[in-house]
XYZ file of C-alpha atoms in Angstrom:
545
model
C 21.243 -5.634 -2.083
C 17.816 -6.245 -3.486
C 18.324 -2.415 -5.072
C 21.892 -3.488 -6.294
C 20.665 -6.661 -8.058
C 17.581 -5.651 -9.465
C 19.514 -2.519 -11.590
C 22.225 -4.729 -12.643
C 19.334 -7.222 -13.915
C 18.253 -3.937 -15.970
C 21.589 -2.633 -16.640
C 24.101 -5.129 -17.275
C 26.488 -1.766 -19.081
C 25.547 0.571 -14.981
C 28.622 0.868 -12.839
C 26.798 0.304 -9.554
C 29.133 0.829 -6.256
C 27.941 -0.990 -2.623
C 29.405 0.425 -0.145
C 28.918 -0.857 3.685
C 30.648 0.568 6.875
C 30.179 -3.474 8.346
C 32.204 -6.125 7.146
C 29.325 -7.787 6.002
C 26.863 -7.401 3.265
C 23.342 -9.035 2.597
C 23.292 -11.510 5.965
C 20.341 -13.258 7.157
C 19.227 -10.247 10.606
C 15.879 -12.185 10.900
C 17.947 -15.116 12.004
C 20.160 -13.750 14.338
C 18.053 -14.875 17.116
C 17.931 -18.622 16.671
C 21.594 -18.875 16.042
C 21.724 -17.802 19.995
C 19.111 -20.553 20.652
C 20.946 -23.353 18.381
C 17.974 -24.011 16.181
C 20.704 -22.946 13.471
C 23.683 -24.181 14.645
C 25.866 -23.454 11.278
C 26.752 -19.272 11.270
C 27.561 -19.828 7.939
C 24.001 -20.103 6.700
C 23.498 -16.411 8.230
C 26.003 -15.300 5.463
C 23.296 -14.585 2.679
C 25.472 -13.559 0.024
C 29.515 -12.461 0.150
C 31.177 -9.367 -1.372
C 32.978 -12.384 -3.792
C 29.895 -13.916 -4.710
C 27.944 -10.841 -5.628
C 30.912 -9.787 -7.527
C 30.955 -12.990 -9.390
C 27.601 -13.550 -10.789
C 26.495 -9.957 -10.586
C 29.365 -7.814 -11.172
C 29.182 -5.514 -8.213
C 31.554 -3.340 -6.877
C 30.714 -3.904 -3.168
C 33.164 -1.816 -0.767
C 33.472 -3.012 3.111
C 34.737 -1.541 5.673
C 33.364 1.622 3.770
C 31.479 4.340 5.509
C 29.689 7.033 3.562
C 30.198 10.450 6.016
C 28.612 13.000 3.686
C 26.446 13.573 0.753
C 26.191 16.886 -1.113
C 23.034 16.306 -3.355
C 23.855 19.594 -5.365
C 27.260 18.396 -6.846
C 25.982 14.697 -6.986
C 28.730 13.706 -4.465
C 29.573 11.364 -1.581
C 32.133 11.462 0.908
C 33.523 7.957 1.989
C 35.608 6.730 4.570
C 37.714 3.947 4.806
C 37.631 2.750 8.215
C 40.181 0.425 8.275
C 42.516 2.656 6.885
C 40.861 6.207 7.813
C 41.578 7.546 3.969
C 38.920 9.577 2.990
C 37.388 9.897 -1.067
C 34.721 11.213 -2.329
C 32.533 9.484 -5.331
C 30.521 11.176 -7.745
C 26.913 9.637 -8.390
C 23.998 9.515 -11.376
C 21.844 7.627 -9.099
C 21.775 7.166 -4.929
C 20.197 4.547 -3.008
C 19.873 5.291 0.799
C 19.615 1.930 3.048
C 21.022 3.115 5.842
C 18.823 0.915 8.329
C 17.869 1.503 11.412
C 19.487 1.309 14.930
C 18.460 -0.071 17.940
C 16.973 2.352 21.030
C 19.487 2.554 23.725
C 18.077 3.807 27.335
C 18.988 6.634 28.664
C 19.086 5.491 32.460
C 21.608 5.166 34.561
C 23.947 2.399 34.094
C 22.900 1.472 30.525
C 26.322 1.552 29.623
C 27.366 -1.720 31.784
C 29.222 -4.834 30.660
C 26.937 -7.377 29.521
C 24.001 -5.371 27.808
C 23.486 -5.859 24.466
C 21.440 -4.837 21.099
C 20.845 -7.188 18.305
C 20.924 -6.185 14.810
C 24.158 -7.029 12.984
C 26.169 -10.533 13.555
C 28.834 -8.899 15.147
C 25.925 -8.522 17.904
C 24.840 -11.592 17.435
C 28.863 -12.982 18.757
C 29.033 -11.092 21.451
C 26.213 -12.507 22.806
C 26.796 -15.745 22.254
C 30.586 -15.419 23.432
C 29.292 -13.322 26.634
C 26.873 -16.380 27.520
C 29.669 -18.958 27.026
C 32.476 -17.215 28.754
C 30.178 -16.170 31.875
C 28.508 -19.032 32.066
C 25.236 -16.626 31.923
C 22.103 -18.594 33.840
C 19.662 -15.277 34.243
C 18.976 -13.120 31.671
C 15.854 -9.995 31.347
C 15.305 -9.006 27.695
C 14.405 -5.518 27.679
C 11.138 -4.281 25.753
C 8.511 -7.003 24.230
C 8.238 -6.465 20.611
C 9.215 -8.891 17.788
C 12.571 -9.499 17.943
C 12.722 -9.370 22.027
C 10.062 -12.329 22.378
C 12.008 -14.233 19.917
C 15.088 -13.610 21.826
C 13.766 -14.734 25.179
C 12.053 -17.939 23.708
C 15.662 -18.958 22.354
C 18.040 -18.210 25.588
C 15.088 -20.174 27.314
C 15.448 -23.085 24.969
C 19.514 -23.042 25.806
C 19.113 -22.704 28.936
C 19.055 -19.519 30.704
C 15.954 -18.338 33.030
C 14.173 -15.159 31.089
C 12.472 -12.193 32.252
C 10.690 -10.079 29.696
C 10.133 -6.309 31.238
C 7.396 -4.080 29.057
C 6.419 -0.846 30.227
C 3.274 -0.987 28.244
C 0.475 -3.290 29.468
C 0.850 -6.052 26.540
C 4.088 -7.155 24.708
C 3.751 -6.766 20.588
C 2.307 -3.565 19.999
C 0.753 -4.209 16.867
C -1.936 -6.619 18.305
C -4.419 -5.459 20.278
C -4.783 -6.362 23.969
C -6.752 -9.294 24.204
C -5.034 -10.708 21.037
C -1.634 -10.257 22.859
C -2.952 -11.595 25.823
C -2.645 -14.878 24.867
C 1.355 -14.278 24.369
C 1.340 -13.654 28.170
C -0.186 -17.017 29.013
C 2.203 -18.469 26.876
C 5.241 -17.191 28.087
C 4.188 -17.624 31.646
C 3.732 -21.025 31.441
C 6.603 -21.508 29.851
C 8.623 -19.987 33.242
C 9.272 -16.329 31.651
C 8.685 -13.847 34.189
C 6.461 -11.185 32.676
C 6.353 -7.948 33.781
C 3.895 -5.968 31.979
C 3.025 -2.124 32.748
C 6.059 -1.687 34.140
C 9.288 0.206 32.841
C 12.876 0.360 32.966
C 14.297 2.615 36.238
C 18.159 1.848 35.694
C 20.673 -1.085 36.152
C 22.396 -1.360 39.520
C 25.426 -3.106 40.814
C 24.390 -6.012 42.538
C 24.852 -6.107 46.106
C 25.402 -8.383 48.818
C 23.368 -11.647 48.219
C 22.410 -10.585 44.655
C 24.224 -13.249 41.816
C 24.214 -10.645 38.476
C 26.540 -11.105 36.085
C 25.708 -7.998 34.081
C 23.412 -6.040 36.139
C 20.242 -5.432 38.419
C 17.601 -4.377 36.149
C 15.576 -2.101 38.482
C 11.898 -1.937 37.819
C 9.522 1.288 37.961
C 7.871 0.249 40.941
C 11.520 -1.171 42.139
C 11.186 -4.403 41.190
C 14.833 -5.597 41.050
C 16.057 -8.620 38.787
C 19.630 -9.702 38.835
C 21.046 -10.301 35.333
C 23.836 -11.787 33.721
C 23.356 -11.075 30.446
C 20.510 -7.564 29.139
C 18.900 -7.774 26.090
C 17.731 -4.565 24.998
C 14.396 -4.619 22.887
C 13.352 -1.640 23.004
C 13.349 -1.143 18.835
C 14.612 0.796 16.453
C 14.834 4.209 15.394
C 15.302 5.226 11.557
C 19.257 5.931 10.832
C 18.090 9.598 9.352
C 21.352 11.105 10.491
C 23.086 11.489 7.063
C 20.149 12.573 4.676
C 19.415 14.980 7.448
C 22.802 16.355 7.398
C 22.294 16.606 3.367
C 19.528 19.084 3.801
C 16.707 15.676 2.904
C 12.950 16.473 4.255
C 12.720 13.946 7.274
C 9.020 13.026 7.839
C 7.269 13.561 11.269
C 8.074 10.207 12.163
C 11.238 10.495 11.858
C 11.629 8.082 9.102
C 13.410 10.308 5.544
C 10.393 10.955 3.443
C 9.766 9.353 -0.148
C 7.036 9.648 -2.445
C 5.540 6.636 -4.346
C 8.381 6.464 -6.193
C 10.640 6.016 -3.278
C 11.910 9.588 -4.224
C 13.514 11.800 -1.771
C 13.551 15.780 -2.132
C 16.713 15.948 -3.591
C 17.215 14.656 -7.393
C 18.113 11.582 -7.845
C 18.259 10.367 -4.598
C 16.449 7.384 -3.616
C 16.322 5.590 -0.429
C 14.768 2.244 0.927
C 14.005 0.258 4.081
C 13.543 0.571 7.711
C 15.427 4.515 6.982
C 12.002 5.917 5.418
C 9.116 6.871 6.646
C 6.533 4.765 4.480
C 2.471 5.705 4.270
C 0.494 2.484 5.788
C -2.089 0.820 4.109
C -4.735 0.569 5.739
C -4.699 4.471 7.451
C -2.888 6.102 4.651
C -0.703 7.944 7.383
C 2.795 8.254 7.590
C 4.616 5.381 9.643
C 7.580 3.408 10.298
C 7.100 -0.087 9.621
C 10.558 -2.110 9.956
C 10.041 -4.960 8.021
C 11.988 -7.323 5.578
C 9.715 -8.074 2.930
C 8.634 -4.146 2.705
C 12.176 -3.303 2.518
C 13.509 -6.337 -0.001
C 10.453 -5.074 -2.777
C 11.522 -1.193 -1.590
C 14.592 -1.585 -3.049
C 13.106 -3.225 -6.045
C 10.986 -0.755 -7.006
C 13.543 2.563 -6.175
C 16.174 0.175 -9.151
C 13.106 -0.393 -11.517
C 12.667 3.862 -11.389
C 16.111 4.535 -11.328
C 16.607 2.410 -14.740
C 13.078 3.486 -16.580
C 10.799 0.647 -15.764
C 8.185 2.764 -13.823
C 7.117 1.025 -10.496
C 5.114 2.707 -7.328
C 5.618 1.321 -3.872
C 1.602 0.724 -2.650
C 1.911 1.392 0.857
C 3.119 -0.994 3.990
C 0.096 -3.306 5.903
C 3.055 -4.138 8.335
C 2.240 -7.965 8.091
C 4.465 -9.589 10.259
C 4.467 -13.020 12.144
C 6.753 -14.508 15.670
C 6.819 -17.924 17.110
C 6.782 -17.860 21.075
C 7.086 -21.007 22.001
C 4.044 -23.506 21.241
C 1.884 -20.254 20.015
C 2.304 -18.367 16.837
C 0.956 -14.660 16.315
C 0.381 -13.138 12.920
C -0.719 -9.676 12.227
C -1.786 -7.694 8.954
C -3.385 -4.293 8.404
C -4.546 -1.737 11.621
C -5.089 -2.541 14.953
C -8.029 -0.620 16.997
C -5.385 1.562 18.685
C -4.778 2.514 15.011
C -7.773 2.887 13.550
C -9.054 4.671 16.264
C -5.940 7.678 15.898
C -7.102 7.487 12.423
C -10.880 8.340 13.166
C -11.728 5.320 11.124
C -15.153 3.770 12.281
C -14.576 -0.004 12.610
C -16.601 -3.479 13.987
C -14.511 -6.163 14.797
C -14.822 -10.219 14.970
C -13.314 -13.064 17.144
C -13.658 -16.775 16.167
C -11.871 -19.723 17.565
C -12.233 -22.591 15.295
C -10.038 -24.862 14.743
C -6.684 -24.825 11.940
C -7.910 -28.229 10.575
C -11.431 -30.354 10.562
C -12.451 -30.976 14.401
C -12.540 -34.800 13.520
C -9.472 -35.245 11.912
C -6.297 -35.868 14.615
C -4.266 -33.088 15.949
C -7.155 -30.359 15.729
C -6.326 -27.162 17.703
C -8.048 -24.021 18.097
C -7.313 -20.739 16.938
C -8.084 -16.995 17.825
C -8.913 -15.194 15.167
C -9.527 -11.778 15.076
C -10.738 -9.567 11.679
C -11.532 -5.495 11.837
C -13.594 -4.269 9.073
C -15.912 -0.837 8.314
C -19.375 -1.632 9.501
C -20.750 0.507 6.407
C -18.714 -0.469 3.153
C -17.338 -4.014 4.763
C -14.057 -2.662 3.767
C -11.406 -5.151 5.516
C -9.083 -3.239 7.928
C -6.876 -5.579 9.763
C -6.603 -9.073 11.335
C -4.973 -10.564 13.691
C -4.213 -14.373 14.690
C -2.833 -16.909 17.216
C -2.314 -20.567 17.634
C -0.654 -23.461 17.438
C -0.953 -24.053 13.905
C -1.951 -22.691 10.249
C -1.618 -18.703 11.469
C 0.435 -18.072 9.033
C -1.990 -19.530 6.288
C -4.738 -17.399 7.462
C -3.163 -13.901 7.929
C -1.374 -14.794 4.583
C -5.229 -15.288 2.858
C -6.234 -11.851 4.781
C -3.120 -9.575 3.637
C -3.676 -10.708 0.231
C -7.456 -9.690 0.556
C -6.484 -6.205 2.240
C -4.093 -5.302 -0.873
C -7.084 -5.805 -2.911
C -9.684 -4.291 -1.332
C -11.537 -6.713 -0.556
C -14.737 -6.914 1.552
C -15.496 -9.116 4.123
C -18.432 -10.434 1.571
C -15.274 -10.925 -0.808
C -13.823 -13.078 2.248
C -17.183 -15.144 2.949
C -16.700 -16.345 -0.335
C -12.793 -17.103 -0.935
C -12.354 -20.655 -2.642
C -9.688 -22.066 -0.273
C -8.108 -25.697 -0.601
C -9.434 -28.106 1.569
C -8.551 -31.197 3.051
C -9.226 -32.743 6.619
C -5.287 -32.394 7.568
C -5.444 -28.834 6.100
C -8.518 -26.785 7.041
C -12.552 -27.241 6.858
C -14.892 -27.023 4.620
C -15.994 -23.317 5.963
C -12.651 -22.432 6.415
C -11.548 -20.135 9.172
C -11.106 -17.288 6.687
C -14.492 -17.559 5.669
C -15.766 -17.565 8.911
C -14.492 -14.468 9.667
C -16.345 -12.677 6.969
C -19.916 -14.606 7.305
C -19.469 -13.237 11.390
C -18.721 -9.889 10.210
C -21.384 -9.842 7.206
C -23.817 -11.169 10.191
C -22.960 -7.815 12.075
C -23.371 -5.506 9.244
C -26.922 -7.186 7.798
C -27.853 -6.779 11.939
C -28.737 -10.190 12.307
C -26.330 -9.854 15.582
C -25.420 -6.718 17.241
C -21.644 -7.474 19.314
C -20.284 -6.258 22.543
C -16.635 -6.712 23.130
C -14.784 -8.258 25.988
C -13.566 -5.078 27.712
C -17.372 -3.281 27.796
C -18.395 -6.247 30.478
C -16.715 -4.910 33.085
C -18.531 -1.542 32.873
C -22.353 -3.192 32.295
C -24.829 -1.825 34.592
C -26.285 -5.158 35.929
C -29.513 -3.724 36.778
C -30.469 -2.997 32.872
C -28.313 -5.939 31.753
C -28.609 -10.116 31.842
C -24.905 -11.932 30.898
C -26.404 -15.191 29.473
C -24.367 -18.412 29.396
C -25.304 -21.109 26.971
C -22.489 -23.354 27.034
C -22.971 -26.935 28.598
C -22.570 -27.351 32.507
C -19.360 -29.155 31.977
C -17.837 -25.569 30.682
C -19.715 -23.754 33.234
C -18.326 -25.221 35.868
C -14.432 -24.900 34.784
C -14.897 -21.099 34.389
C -17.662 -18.403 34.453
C -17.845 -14.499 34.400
C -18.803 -13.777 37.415
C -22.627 -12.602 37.849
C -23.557 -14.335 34.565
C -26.517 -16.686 34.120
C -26.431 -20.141 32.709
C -28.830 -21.396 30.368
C -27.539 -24.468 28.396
C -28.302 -23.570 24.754
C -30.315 -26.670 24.241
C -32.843 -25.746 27.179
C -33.254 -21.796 25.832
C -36.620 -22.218 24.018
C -38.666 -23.546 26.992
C -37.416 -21.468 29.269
C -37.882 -17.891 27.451
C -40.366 -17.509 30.579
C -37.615 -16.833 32.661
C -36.323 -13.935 31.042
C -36.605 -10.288 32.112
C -38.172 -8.348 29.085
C -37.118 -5.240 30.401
C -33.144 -6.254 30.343
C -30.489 -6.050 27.486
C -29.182 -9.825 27.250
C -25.822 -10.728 26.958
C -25.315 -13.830 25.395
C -22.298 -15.641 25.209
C -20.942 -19.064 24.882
C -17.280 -20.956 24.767
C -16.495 -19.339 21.084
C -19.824 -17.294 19.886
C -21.304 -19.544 18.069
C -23.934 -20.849 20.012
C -24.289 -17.576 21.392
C -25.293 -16.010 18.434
C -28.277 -18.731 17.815
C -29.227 -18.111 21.054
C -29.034 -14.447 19.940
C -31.165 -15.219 17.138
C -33.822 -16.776 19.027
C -34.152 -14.227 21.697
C -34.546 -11.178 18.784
C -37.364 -13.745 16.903
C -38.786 -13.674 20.588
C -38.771 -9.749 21.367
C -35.896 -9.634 23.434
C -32.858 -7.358 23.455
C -29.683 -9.188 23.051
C -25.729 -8.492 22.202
C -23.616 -11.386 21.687
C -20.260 -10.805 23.404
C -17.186 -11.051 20.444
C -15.029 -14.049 20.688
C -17.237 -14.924 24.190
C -15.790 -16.830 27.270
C -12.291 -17.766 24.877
C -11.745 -14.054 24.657
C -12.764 -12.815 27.638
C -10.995 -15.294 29.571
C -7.677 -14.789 28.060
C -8.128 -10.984 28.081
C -8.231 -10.810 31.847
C -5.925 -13.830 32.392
C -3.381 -12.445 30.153
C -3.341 -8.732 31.255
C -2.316 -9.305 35.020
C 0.769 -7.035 35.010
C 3.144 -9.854 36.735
């Protein structure tokens, strides 16, 4: 609809024709979920726009109900059916838009097929869900698949009621974050009562048997785990709906996804198409990927009217920035991950802060984790990543922004932010970020992540702690050494000469002036990214149940 307004903004003399197999047009997808939950209790507010409405102010013939079967790019034609009547036309085109969406992964295990498991991507979805819970009285319900839209399922049947399992066969929920970022999402959801099981993938759904209470099914774990169900959520994702510009002879990238050019172009002429159908190059790896987003897709079809109707307009690339509320704890992503970056053969450093949203001294003060990848050579920001309880989406907002422009992390270090006690500090969390990482590239701090503690050899290495005894004693790697900060300079005596230190603190930043003191003093020292915060969620969060 974006596509269909924007050309009729540019051509008010265009005949432009909608047409929409659903009975609906332009509805609200992202909200689908808290509709189930009752956070919006008015389905009305879903409805977006209405075939009437668009016709009224924007003279658009939208067609329901209307199904397009066929295109033949050579004779600029389409083939429509009517499916409430099952007449077929064709219509003759100057100008295509494909936004043919995407649809939801369906397992191929035995039993999928069972009353009571459901996808959610349309409203229709969205009712049967809802009318399933009510009519069932549903109390126990396992969301299949941890991404986006299956955390913010499970958080809203929790909040009306029913008891949640979440079942990932990788070893974190949300994909795009790496694992100790995402590990914090697993604390979350555990103590909230959602059983979690991580590494562990879908066998089949069962029939209960004797003494099992499933409504739906018995989702049967990998390593048999069996959970009775009465109503499945499956979030497994989505897969590009390529089917028809396949069938129209259309170059399909290797993703899957139909391939565009800047121009959101296809290989036939004059065919255009938009959204979570294409394959899209990502902007921060410059390889293809499919990036299912809203915004993306809203300025996609933008961009494919403004080229359509001579206003020339290139689509930059997708950074996949994306955000999800789980429970008390939001997450907020922007750019690569490591796990991209890496495929990519990108070199990278990487940054974790905790500070807090607002000033420490001003009420309500919470921490965040913070997490910013950048190229250790040109500074070149890459990605970042963020959770907390408040002002993620600020931050990742700030960082996005910087990414589309280039920016390094010595651009960051020096971003003019507002502040305000209630709204940030003074060195804002942002900035932070990018004096850490400019601290790394001058080498005034060399970093070792969490995951590289585990494989130390503790005969050439010392794990320094030089937090106050207080901390120490509600937590400690195990093996490490405690030095309060404030005792380090008398007692540099103590320290083997011939061992690498690792220093690390609650956060890293009293790690990294004891870092600096120990490299003024001769010694060898690493500071360990994001210290005991990190760490400690990292191998709290990535239990597997």
């Amino acid at each position: 609809m974006s596509a269909a307004t924007r050309a009729r903004r540019l051509a008010e003399d265009a005949e432009i024709v909608v047409f929409e197999r659903g009975p609906h047009v332009s509805f609200a997808n992202c909200g689908l979920p808290y509709f189930l939950g009752g956070e919006i209790a008015d389905r009305n507010k879903l409805l977006v726009q209405t075939p009437e409405r668009l016709k009224a102010v924007f003279n658009l013939d939208i067609r329901t109900h209307a199904e397009v079967v066929s295109i033949d790019p050579e004779h600029k034609e389409i083939t429509v059916r009517d499916r409430t009547s099952n007449r077929v036309s064709t219509e003759r085109y100057d100008a295509l838009i494909l936004s043919t969406g995407a649809a939801p992964v369906v397992p191929r295990v035995p039993g999928a097929d069972r009353p009571g498991h459901f996808a959610l991507r349309t409203l229709e979805d969205m009712d049967a869900i809802d009318g399933w819970i009510k009519e069932r009285g549903a109390t126990n319900g396992v969301v299949v698949g941890g991404g986006f839209i299956g955390l913010e399922v499970a958080e809203q049947l929790h909040r009306r009621g029913l008891r949640i399992s979440v079942i990932e066969r990788n070893p974190q929920v949300l994909k795009p974050f790496d694992p100790e970022m995402a590990a914090h999402l697993h604390i979350e959801l555990r103590k909230h009562g959602v059983g979690l099981y991580l590494n562990n993938g879908l066998s089949r759904f069962d029939s209960p048997t004797a003494g099992e209470r499933a409504g739906a099914s018995v989702v049967v774990l990998a390593n048999g785990t069996r959970l009775p169900a009465d109503v499945v959520i499956l979030g497994l994702g989505v897969r590009p709906e390529a089917k028809l510009a396949r069938d129209a002879g259309l170059v399909i990238g290797p993703t899957g996804g139909v391939k565009v050019d800047a121009h959101l172009r296809t290989s036939a002429p004059d065919v255009y198409a938009v959204g979570d159908a294409i394959e899209v190059t990502h902007g921060v790896t410059g390889r293809p990927a499919l990036i299912p987003l809203g915004g993306p897709a809203n300025r996609q079809g933008r961009t494919a009217a403004d080229n359509i109707f001579g206003v020339p307009s290139a689509y930059p690339g997708t950074l996949g920035t994306a955000i999800v509320r789980v429970f008390d704890r939001t997450a907020a992503v922007t750019g690569a991950n490591e796990a991209q970056l890496k495929d990519a053969g990108m070199a990278f450093e990487a940054v974790h802060l905790h500070p807090n949203a607002h000033a420490g001294y001003y009420p309500g003060a919470a921490p965040l984790a913070l997490k910013v990848l950048f190229d250790p050579v040109t500074g070149r920001l890459l990605g970042a990543q963020a959770v907390g309880a408040d002002g993620i989406d600020k931050r990742i907002d700030v960082l996005a922004t910087a990414l589309r422009a280039g920016m390094t992390v010595d651009d960051v270090a020096d971003l003019e932010l507002c502040y305000a006690p209630p709204f940030g500090a003074a060195k804002d969390p942002v900035n932070l970020a990018g004096m850490a990482a400019q601290n790394v590239r001058a080498g005034l701090v060399h970093p070792i992540r969490w995951d590289e503690i585990a494989s130390l050899d503790r005969t050439l290495a010392l794990i320094l702690d030089f937090r106050d005894r207080a901390e120490r004693e509600a937590g400690a790697i195990p093996g490490s050494v405690h030095i309060p900060l404030g005792e380090l300079r008398a007692r540099l005596d103590e320290l083997p000469r011939d061992a690498e230190i690792i220093a690390h603190c609650a956060s890293g930043q009293r790690s990294y002036n004891a870092c600096r003191i120990l490299m003024q003093n001769g010694f060898r020292c690493r500071n360990l990214v994001g210290s005991f915060k990190t760490w400690k969620a990292a191998v709290d969060g990535s239990r597997p149940t």
